[in-house]
mmCIF file of C-alpha atoms in Angstrom:
data_model
loop_
_atom_site.group_PDB
_atom_site.id
_atom_site.type_symbol
_atom_site.label_atom_id
_atom_site.label_comp_id
_atom_site.label_asym_id
_atom_site.label_seq_id
_atom_site.Cartn_x
_atom_site.Cartn_y
_atom_site.Cartn_z
ATOM 1 C CA MET A 201 100.480 106.482 113.004
ATOM 2 C CA GLN A 202 98.313 109.446 112.102
ATOM 3 C CA ALA A 203 97.766 112.117 114.719
ATOM 4 C CA GLY A 204 94.428 112.103 116.499
ATOM 5 C CA ILE A 205 93.777 108.390 116.006
ATOM 6 C CA ARG A 206 93.594 106.230 119.112
ATOM 7 C CA PRO A 207 93.540 102.649 117.887
ATOM 8 C CA GLN A 208 93.571 101.283 121.450
ATOM 9 C CA LEU A 209 89.915 102.327 121.638
ATOM 10 C CA MET A 210 87.149 100.285 120.036
ATOM 11 C CA PRO A 211 86.720 101.445 116.407
ATOM 12 C CA GLY A 212 83.510 103.257 115.598
ATOM 13 C CA GLU A 213 80.572 101.589 113.892
ATOM 14 C CA LYS A 214 81.498 102.924 110.444
ATOM 15 C CA VAL A 215 85.066 101.639 110.747
ATOM 16 C CA LEU A 216 83.871 98.262 112.005
ATOM 17 C CA ALA A 217 81.692 97.992 108.887
ATOM 18 C CA LEU A 218 84.897 98.099 106.817
ATOM 19 C CA HIS A 219 86.474 95.081 108.500
ATOM 20 C CA ASP A 220 85.550 93.006 105.426
ATOM 21 C CA LEU A 221 83.250 94.765 102.967
ATOM 22 C CA GLN A 222 82.616 93.520 99.446
ATOM 23 C CA ARG A 223 80.154 94.707 96.841
ATOM 24 C CA SER A 224 79.955 93.588 93.230
ATOM 25 C CA TYR A 225 78.648 95.504 90.219
ATOM 26 C CA THR A 226 77.929 94.500 86.648
ATOM 27 C CA SER A 227 77.492 98.051 85.315
ATOM 28 C CA PHE A 228 78.197 101.688 86.049
ATOM 29 C CA GLU A 229 74.462 102.238 86.483
ATOM 30 C CA ALA A 230 74.499 99.826 89.428
ATOM 31 C CA PHE A 231 77.595 101.448 90.961
ATOM 32 C CA ARG A 232 76.734 105.125 90.465
ATOM 33 C CA PRO A 233 74.076 105.422 93.239
ATOM 34 C CA GLU A 234 76.609 104.176 95.812
ATOM 35 C CA LEU A 235 79.543 106.325 94.697
ATOM 36 C CA ALA A 236 78.894 109.312 96.968
ATOM 37 C CA ASP A 237 78.607 107.067 100.017
ATOM 38 C CA LEU A 238 81.795 105.210 99.110
ATOM 39 C CA LEU A 239 83.692 108.472 98.710
ATOM 40 C CA GLN A 240 82.519 109.514 102.165
ATOM 41 C CA GLN A 241 83.742 106.195 103.550
ATOM 42 C CA GLY A 242 87.129 107.042 102.072
ATOM 43 C CA SER A 243 87.519 109.589 104.864
ATOM 44 C CA LEU A 244 87.746 106.634 107.289
ATOM 45 C CA LEU A 245 90.932 105.264 105.729
ATOM 46 C CA GLY A 246 93.204 106.761 108.370
ATOM 47 C CA GLU A 247 91.269 105.045 111.144
ATOM 48 C CA CYS A 248 91.202 101.763 109.215
ATOM 49 C CA VAL A 249 94.968 101.862 108.733
ATOM 50 C CA ALA A 250 95.423 102.576 112.436
ATOM 51 C CA VAL A 251 93.439 99.437 113.284
ATOM 52 C CA THR A 252 95.572 97.389 110.878
ATOM 53 C CA GLN A 253 98.722 98.884 112.390
ATOM 54 C CA THR A 254 97.501 97.770 115.819
ATOM 55 C CA LEU A 255 96.175 94.302 114.994
ATOM 56 C CA GLY A 256 98.158 93.298 111.923
ATOM 57 C CA LEU A 257 96.344 91.627 109.028
ATOM 58 C CA LEU A 258 95.187 88.230 107.845
ATOM 59 C CA GLU A 259 96.707 87.236 104.508
ATOM 60 C CA PRO A 260 94.161 85.869 102.015
ATOM 61 C CA LEU A 261 94.558 82.263 100.822
ATOM 62 C CA THR A 262 97.240 81.366 103.392
ATOM 63 C CA GLY A 263 95.368 82.580 106.490
ATOM 64 C CA GLU A 264 98.719 83.743 107.872
ATOM 65 C CA HIS A 265 98.508 86.458 110.517
ATOM 66 C CA ILE A 266 101.021 89.175 109.688
ATOM 67 C CA PRO A 267 101.866 91.129 112.856
ATOM 68 C CA PRO A 268 101.945 94.944 112.948
ATOM 69 C CA GLU A 269 105.741 95.081 113.066
ATOM 70 C CA ALA A 270 105.925 93.205 109.734
ATOM 71 C CA LEU A 271 103.811 95.821 107.901
ATOM 72 C CA GLN A 272 105.228 98.658 105.838
ATOM 73 C CA ILE A 273 103.274 101.791 104.952
ATOM 74 C CA GLN A 274 105.063 103.859 102.336
ATOM 75 C CA GLY A 275 102.576 106.649 101.632
ATOM 76 C CA PRO A 276 98.935 107.774 101.806
ATOM 77 C CA ASN A 277 97.780 105.817 98.728
ATOM 78 C CA TYR A 278 97.181 102.600 100.651
ATOM 79 C CA ARG A 279 96.210 100.738 97.467
ATOM 80 C CA GLU A 280 99.916 100.838 96.584
ATOM 81 C CA SER A 281 101.684 101.529 99.870
ATOM 82 C CA LEU A 282 100.396 99.035 102.463
ATOM 83 C CA VAL A 283 102.959 96.239 102.060
ATOM 84 C CA ALA A 284 103.133 92.861 103.825
ATOM 85 C CA ASN A 285 105.002 89.721 102.693
ATOM 86 C CA GLY A 286 105.865 91.607 99.507
ATOM 87 C CA LEU A 287 102.179 92.098 98.616
ATOM 88 C CA LEU A 288 100.400 95.399 98.079
ATOM 89 C CA SER A 289 96.829 96.125 99.120
ATOM 90 C CA ARG A 290 95.621 95.604 95.537
ATOM 91 C CA ASN A 291 97.456 92.246 95.405
ATOM 92 C CA ARG A 292 95.625 91.073 98.500
ATOM 93 C CA ALA A 293 92.344 92.165 96.910
ATOM 94 C CA VAL A 294 93.109 89.867 93.963
ATOM 95 C CA LEU A 295 93.980 87.016 96.331
ATOM 96 C CA ARG A 296 90.723 87.603 98.180
ATOM 97 C CA VAL A 297 88.764 87.202 94.931
ATOM 98 C CA LEU A 298 90.720 84.017 94.183
ATOM 99 C CA GLU A 299 90.083 82.741 97.702
ATOM 100 C CA GLN A 300 86.355 83.194 97.284
ATOM 101 C CA ALA A 301 86.415 81.608 93.813
ATOM 102 C CA CYS A 302 88.686 78.633 94.569
ATOM 103 C CA GLY A 303 88.214 78.103 98.286
ATOM 104 C CA SER A 304 91.834 77.457 99.237
ATOM 105 C CA LEU A 305 95.452 77.781 98.186
ATOM 106 C CA ASP A 306 95.602 74.027 97.542
ATOM 107 C CA ALA A 307 92.626 74.279 95.187
ATOM 108 C CA LEU A 308 94.258 77.158 93.324
ATOM 109 C CA ALA A 309 97.483 75.149 93.029
ATOM 110 C CA ARG A 310 95.566 72.436 91.178
ATOM 111 C CA GLN A 311 94.619 74.923 88.456
ATOM 112 C CA GLU A 312 96.666 76.229 85.547
ATOM 113 C CA VAL A 313 97.404 79.894 86.231
ATOM 114 C CA TYR A 314 98.897 82.545 83.939
ATOM 115 C CA LEU A 315 100.232 85.726 85.543
ATOM 116 C CA ALA A 316 101.154 88.483 83.094
ATOM 117 C CA GLU A 317 104.040 89.677 85.265
ATOM 118 C CA ALA A 318 107.198 88.006 86.502
ATOM 119 C CA LEU A 319 109.202 90.484 88.588
ATOM 120 C CA SER A 320 106.620 91.787 91.040
ATOM 121 C CA GLY A 321 106.011 90.922 94.673
ATOM 122 C CA LEU A 322 102.861 89.058 93.653
ATOM 123 C CA ALA A 323 104.791 86.990 91.106
ATOM 124 C CA LEU A 324 107.352 85.975 93.731
ATOM 125 C CA TRP A 325 104.588 85.193 96.241
ATOM 126 C CA LEU A 326 102.727 82.952 93.777
ATOM 127 C CA GLN A 327 105.922 81.271 92.582
ATOM 128 C CA ARG A 328 106.771 80.252 96.159
ATOM 129 C CA ARG A 329 103.283 78.908 96.855
ATOM 130 C CA LEU A 330 102.163 77.430 93.528
ATOM 131 C CA GLY A 331 105.436 76.381 91.959
ATOM 132 C CA SER A 332 106.327 76.245 88.289
ATOM 133 C CA GLY A 333 104.094 73.251 87.624
ATOM 134 C CA SER A 334 100.854 75.231 87.700
ATOM 135 C CA LEU A 335 102.042 78.836 87.250
ATOM 136 C CA VAL A 336 103.305 80.593 84.118
ATOM 137 C CA CYS A 337 104.689 84.131 84.461
ATOM 138 C CA SER A 338 105.740 86.538 81.707
ATOM 139 C CA GLU A 339 106.756 90.104 80.945
ATOM 140 C CA TYR A 340 106.294 92.238 77.843
ATOM 141 C CA LEU A 341 109.928 92.606 76.748
ATOM 142 C CA GLU A 342 109.647 94.762 73.631
ATOM 143 C CA GLY A 343 111.561 97.954 74.351
ATOM 144 C CA ALA A 344 112.741 96.665 77.728
ATOM 145 C CA GLU A 345 115.646 98.510 79.345
ATOM 146 C CA LEU A 346 116.391 95.644 81.740
ATOM 147 C CA ALA A 347 115.516 92.017 81.034
ATOM 148 C CA GLY A 348 116.915 88.707 82.174
ATOM 149 C CA SER A 349 117.437 85.959 79.632
ATOM 150 C CA ASP A 350 115.157 83.652 81.596
ATOM 151 C CA LEU A 351 112.077 85.900 81.321
ATOM 152 C CA LEU A 352 109.235 84.706 79.110
ATOM 153 C CA HIS A 353 108.037 87.350 76.651
ATOM 154 C CA GLN A 354 104.316 87.613 75.991
ATOM 155 C CA ASP A 355 102.216 90.240 74.253
ATOM 156 C CA LEU A 356 98.645 90.331 75.585
ATOM 157 C CA CYS A 357 97.470 91.219 72.085
ATOM 158 C CA ALA A 358 99.165 88.149 70.557
ATOM 159 C CA LEU A 359 99.601 85.445 73.188
ATOM 160 C CA SER A 360 101.603 82.405 72.089
ATOM 161 C CA PHE A 361 99.633 79.931 74.234
ATOM 162 C CA PRO A 362 97.234 77.409 72.675
ATOM 163 C CA GLN A 363 93.486 77.770 72.984
ATOM 164 C CA ALA A 364 91.936 76.842 76.365
ATOM 165 C CA ARG A 365 95.355 76.571 78.062
ATOM 166 C CA PHE A 366 94.564 78.120 81.474
ATOM 167 C CA ASP A 367 91.991 78.047 84.240
ATOM 168 C CA VAL A 368 92.952 81.481 85.610
ATOM 169 C CA VAL A 369 94.542 84.560 84.028
ATOM 170 C CA LEU A 370 95.808 87.353 86.293
ATOM 171 C CA CYS A 371 96.568 90.834 84.933
ATOM 172 C CA ASN A 372 97.576 93.593 87.319
ATOM 173 C CA GLU A 373 98.142 97.219 86.316
ATOM 174 C CA LEU A 374 98.463 96.291 82.632
ATOM 175 C CA PHE A 375 95.241 97.207 80.856
ATOM 176 C CA GLU A 376 96.064 100.914 80.885
ATOM 177 C CA HIS A 377 99.240 100.168 78.877
ATOM 178 C CA VAL A 378 97.790 97.861 76.198
ATOM 179 C CA PRO A 379 97.546 99.538 72.761
ATOM 180 C CA GLN A 380 94.551 97.467 71.597
ATOM 181 C CA LEU A 381 92.637 96.460 74.694
ATOM 182 C CA GLU A 382 89.742 94.764 72.882
ATOM 183 C CA VAL A 383 92.248 92.530 71.055
ATOM 184 C CA ALA A 384 93.898 91.650 74.362
ATOM 185 C CA PHE A 385 90.533 90.706 75.856
ATOM 186 C CA ARG A 386 89.838 88.359 72.935
ATOM 187 C CA GLU A 387 93.248 86.753 73.389
ATOM 188 C CA ILE A 388 92.706 86.249 77.126
ATOM 189 C CA ALA A 389 89.291 84.711 76.433
ATOM 190 C CA ARG A 390 90.897 82.433 73.830
ATOM 191 C CA VAL A 391 93.515 80.988 76.197
ATOM 192 C CA LEU A 392 91.026 80.443 79.035
ATOM 193 C CA ARG A 393 89.194 77.159 79.374
ATOM 194 C CA PRO A 394 85.388 77.154 79.542
ATOM 195 C CA GLY A 395 84.500 78.269 83.053
ATOM 196 C CA GLY A 396 87.926 79.891 83.505
ATOM 197 C CA ARG A 397 88.295 83.338 84.953
ATOM 198 C CA LEU A 398 90.200 86.561 84.460
ATOM 199 C CA VAL A 399 91.025 88.533 87.615
ATOM 200 C CA ALA A 400 92.625 91.934 87.149
ATOM 201 C CA THR A 401 93.320 95.344 88.605
ATOM 202 C CA CYS A 402 94.151 98.568 86.831
ATOM 203 C CA PRO A 403 93.649 102.272 87.450
ATOM 204 C CA LEU A 404 89.949 102.837 86.794
ATOM 205 C CA ALA A 405 88.010 105.977 85.934
ATOM 206 C CA PHE A 406 85.469 104.722 88.441
ATOM 207 C CA GLY A 407 83.250 107.779 88.241
ATOM 208 C CA GLN A 408 82.318 107.365 84.586
ATOM 209 C CA ARG A 409 81.425 104.840 81.948
ATOM 210 C CA GLU A 410 83.818 106.086 79.251
ATOM 211 C CA SER A 411 87.543 105.465 79.388
ATOM 212 C CA ILE A 412 89.951 108.388 79.562
ATOM 213 C CA VAL A 413 92.003 108.082 76.367
ATOM 214 C CA LYS A 414 95.636 109.224 76.605
ATOM 215 C CA ALA A 415 97.001 107.761 73.352
ATOM 216 C CA ARG A 416 95.755 105.790 70.355
ATOM 217 C CA HIS A 417 97.395 102.948 68.464
ATOM 218 C CA ASN A 418 98.107 103.805 64.811
ATOM 219 C CA MET A 419 97.324 100.617 62.881
ATOM 220 C CA GLU A 420 99.476 101.658 59.901
ATOM 221 C CA THR A 421 102.646 102.649 61.734
ATOM 222 C CA GLY A 422 102.198 100.564 64.872
ATOM 223 C CA LEU A 423 103.116 103.647 66.888
ATOM 224 C CA PRO A 424 101.119 105.531 69.523
ATOM 225 C CA GLU A 425 99.438 108.820 68.709
ATOM 226 C CA LEU A 426 99.470 110.948 71.840
ATOM 227 C CA ILE A 427 96.495 112.939 73.046
ATOM 228 C CA GLY A 428 97.987 115.676 75.170
ATOM 229 C CA GLU A 429 101.075 115.157 77.297
ATOM 230 C CA PRO A 430 102.269 111.552 77.557
ATOM 231 C CA GLU A 431 101.665 109.729 80.818
ATOM 232 C CA ARG A 432 104.002 106.967 81.900
ATOM 233 C CA HIS A 433 103.915 104.606 84.861
ATOM 234 C CA GLY A 434 106.790 102.910 86.639
ATOM 235 C CA ASP A 435 107.902 99.567 85.222
ATOM 236 C CA PRO A 436 110.529 97.216 86.711
ATOM 237 C CA ILE A 437 112.047 96.457 83.309
ATOM 238 C CA ARG A 438 111.756 100.055 82.076
ATOM 239 C CA PRO A 439 113.046 101.981 85.102
ATOM 240 C CA VAL A 440 113.968 105.095 83.111
ATOM 241 C CA GLY A 441 111.290 105.491 80.459
ATOM 242 C CA GLY A 442 108.414 103.702 82.182
ATOM 243 C CA SER A 443 105.380 102.358 80.298
ATOM 244 C CA LEU A 444 103.138 104.593 78.223
ATOM 245 C CA VAL A 445 99.522 104.885 79.325
ATOM 246 C CA TYR A 446 97.008 104.495 76.487
ATOM 247 C CA ARG A 447 93.879 104.850 78.594
ATOM 248 C CA ILE A 448 92.421 104.837 82.073
ATOM 249 C CA PRO A 449 89.588 102.328 81.618
ATOM 250 C CA GLY A 450 86.068 103.321 82.584
ATOM 251 C CA TRP A 451 83.127 101.049 83.292
ATOM 252 C CA GLU A 452 82.797 100.326 79.580
ATOM 253 C CA VAL A 453 85.521 97.753 80.206
ATOM 254 C CA LEU A 454 82.777 95.336 81.310
ATOM 255 C CA ASP A 455 80.971 95.633 77.976
ATOM 256 C CA GLN A 456 84.286 95.164 76.168
ATOM 257 C CA LEU A 457 84.941 91.951 78.092
ATOM 258 C CA ARG A 458 81.497 90.586 77.254
ATOM 259 C CA ALA A 459 81.990 91.484 73.589
ATOM 260 C CA ALA A 460 85.319 89.618 73.668
ATOM 261 C CA GLY A 461 83.621 86.366 74.614
ATOM 262 C CA PHE A 462 83.284 86.400 78.395
ATOM 263 C CA ALA A 463 79.969 85.108 79.683
ATOM 264 C CA GLU A 464 80.027 87.285 82.803
ATOM 265 C CA ALA A 465 81.934 90.401 83.831
ATOM 266 C CA ARG A 466 81.818 92.392 87.057
ATOM 267 C CA ILE A 467 83.833 94.756 89.196
ATOM 268 C CA HIS A 468 84.222 94.062 92.903
ATOM 269 C CA HIS A 469 84.828 96.797 95.444
ATOM 270 C CA MET A 470 86.701 95.197 98.332
ATOM 271 C CA ALA A 471 87.593 97.070 101.525
ATOM 272 C CA SER A 472 88.980 95.343 104.600
ATOM 273 C CA TRP A 473 91.313 96.424 107.374
ATOM 274 C CA LYS A 474 91.193 92.775 108.485
ATOM 275 C CA TYR A 475 92.852 91.637 105.230
ATOM 276 C CA GLY A 476 94.793 94.847 104.597
ATOM 277 C CA VAL A 477 92.766 95.748 101.504
ATOM 278 C CA LEU A 478 92.516 99.536 101.592
ATOM 279 C CA GLY A 479 92.490 102.210 98.896
ATOM 280 C CA SER A 480 92.918 105.948 98.406
ATOM 281 C CA ASP A 481 89.844 107.893 97.211
ATOM 282 C CA LEU A 482 87.643 104.865 97.780
ATOM 283 C CA PRO A 483 87.955 102.872 101.016
ATOM 284 C CA GLY A 484 89.019 99.757 99.125
ATOM 285 C CA VAL A 485 90.248 98.346 95.827
ATOM 286 C CA LEU A 486 88.339 97.730 92.598
ATOM 287 C CA VAL A 487 88.962 94.280 91.082
ATOM 288 C CA ILE A 488 87.770 93.177 87.644
ATOM 289 C CA GLU A 489 86.539 89.599 87.319
ATOM 290 C CA ALA A 490 85.322 87.965 84.111
ATOM 291 C CA LEU A 491 84.185 84.375 83.580
ATOM 292 C CA ARG A 492 84.677 82.542 80.313
#
């Protein structure tokens, strides 16, 4: 617990306001006027975490109360480090969006869901609760250092699924690694049924419209062309080399989704010590949602 925080006392008004805060934006122009205030609210993260450490959290979709002793906090970036039932803060933000869209875990289980990951805590959580009948999980296996024979390989830029196969597509921490993101968006739109939804997280350049480009895909060679020093993120099937970052998407990602065939696209900012959805610079987590 951080020094100077006394969670046994009633939280202040500003911390109470973050018990379950959600705002949605369809453009950077709508988000920009609120950015300074959100960054100031980020200074309250320590107090929010202290409340969660005292009360525990309520898991989205299941409604399970996870007691304080079952929480793990593995660092100051709470988006990645606040762990409960194998889920990260950003995972619970995705579940919160799904809860609001579907209403219940039973309703979600009646839909066809594609999760573009298979070895994560979220994948295991969904597999236990949805089962194989309504959930398809995959990994991108090209260049994998570790891969089980039972893993399904899928390339977001060339999905093997038929048109209108799924009701929900979930992509977490993938968009920054996709060589041709616009192609991937068209493929996701193709495999979604009318009215289906994409829910995703990724590192976002939330203070600007333009993406931060780290590498470009060479159409002739199929290889990346680096811009500056390469950046790689951890990957469970590439524990040594990691996955190359092509870009940190900016708010232009919403226009790219609409151009790919989505009828609506928005970014939610979700912050909640009640649900254990907390961030790092911002008080909460940014979640992309697009409707087919």
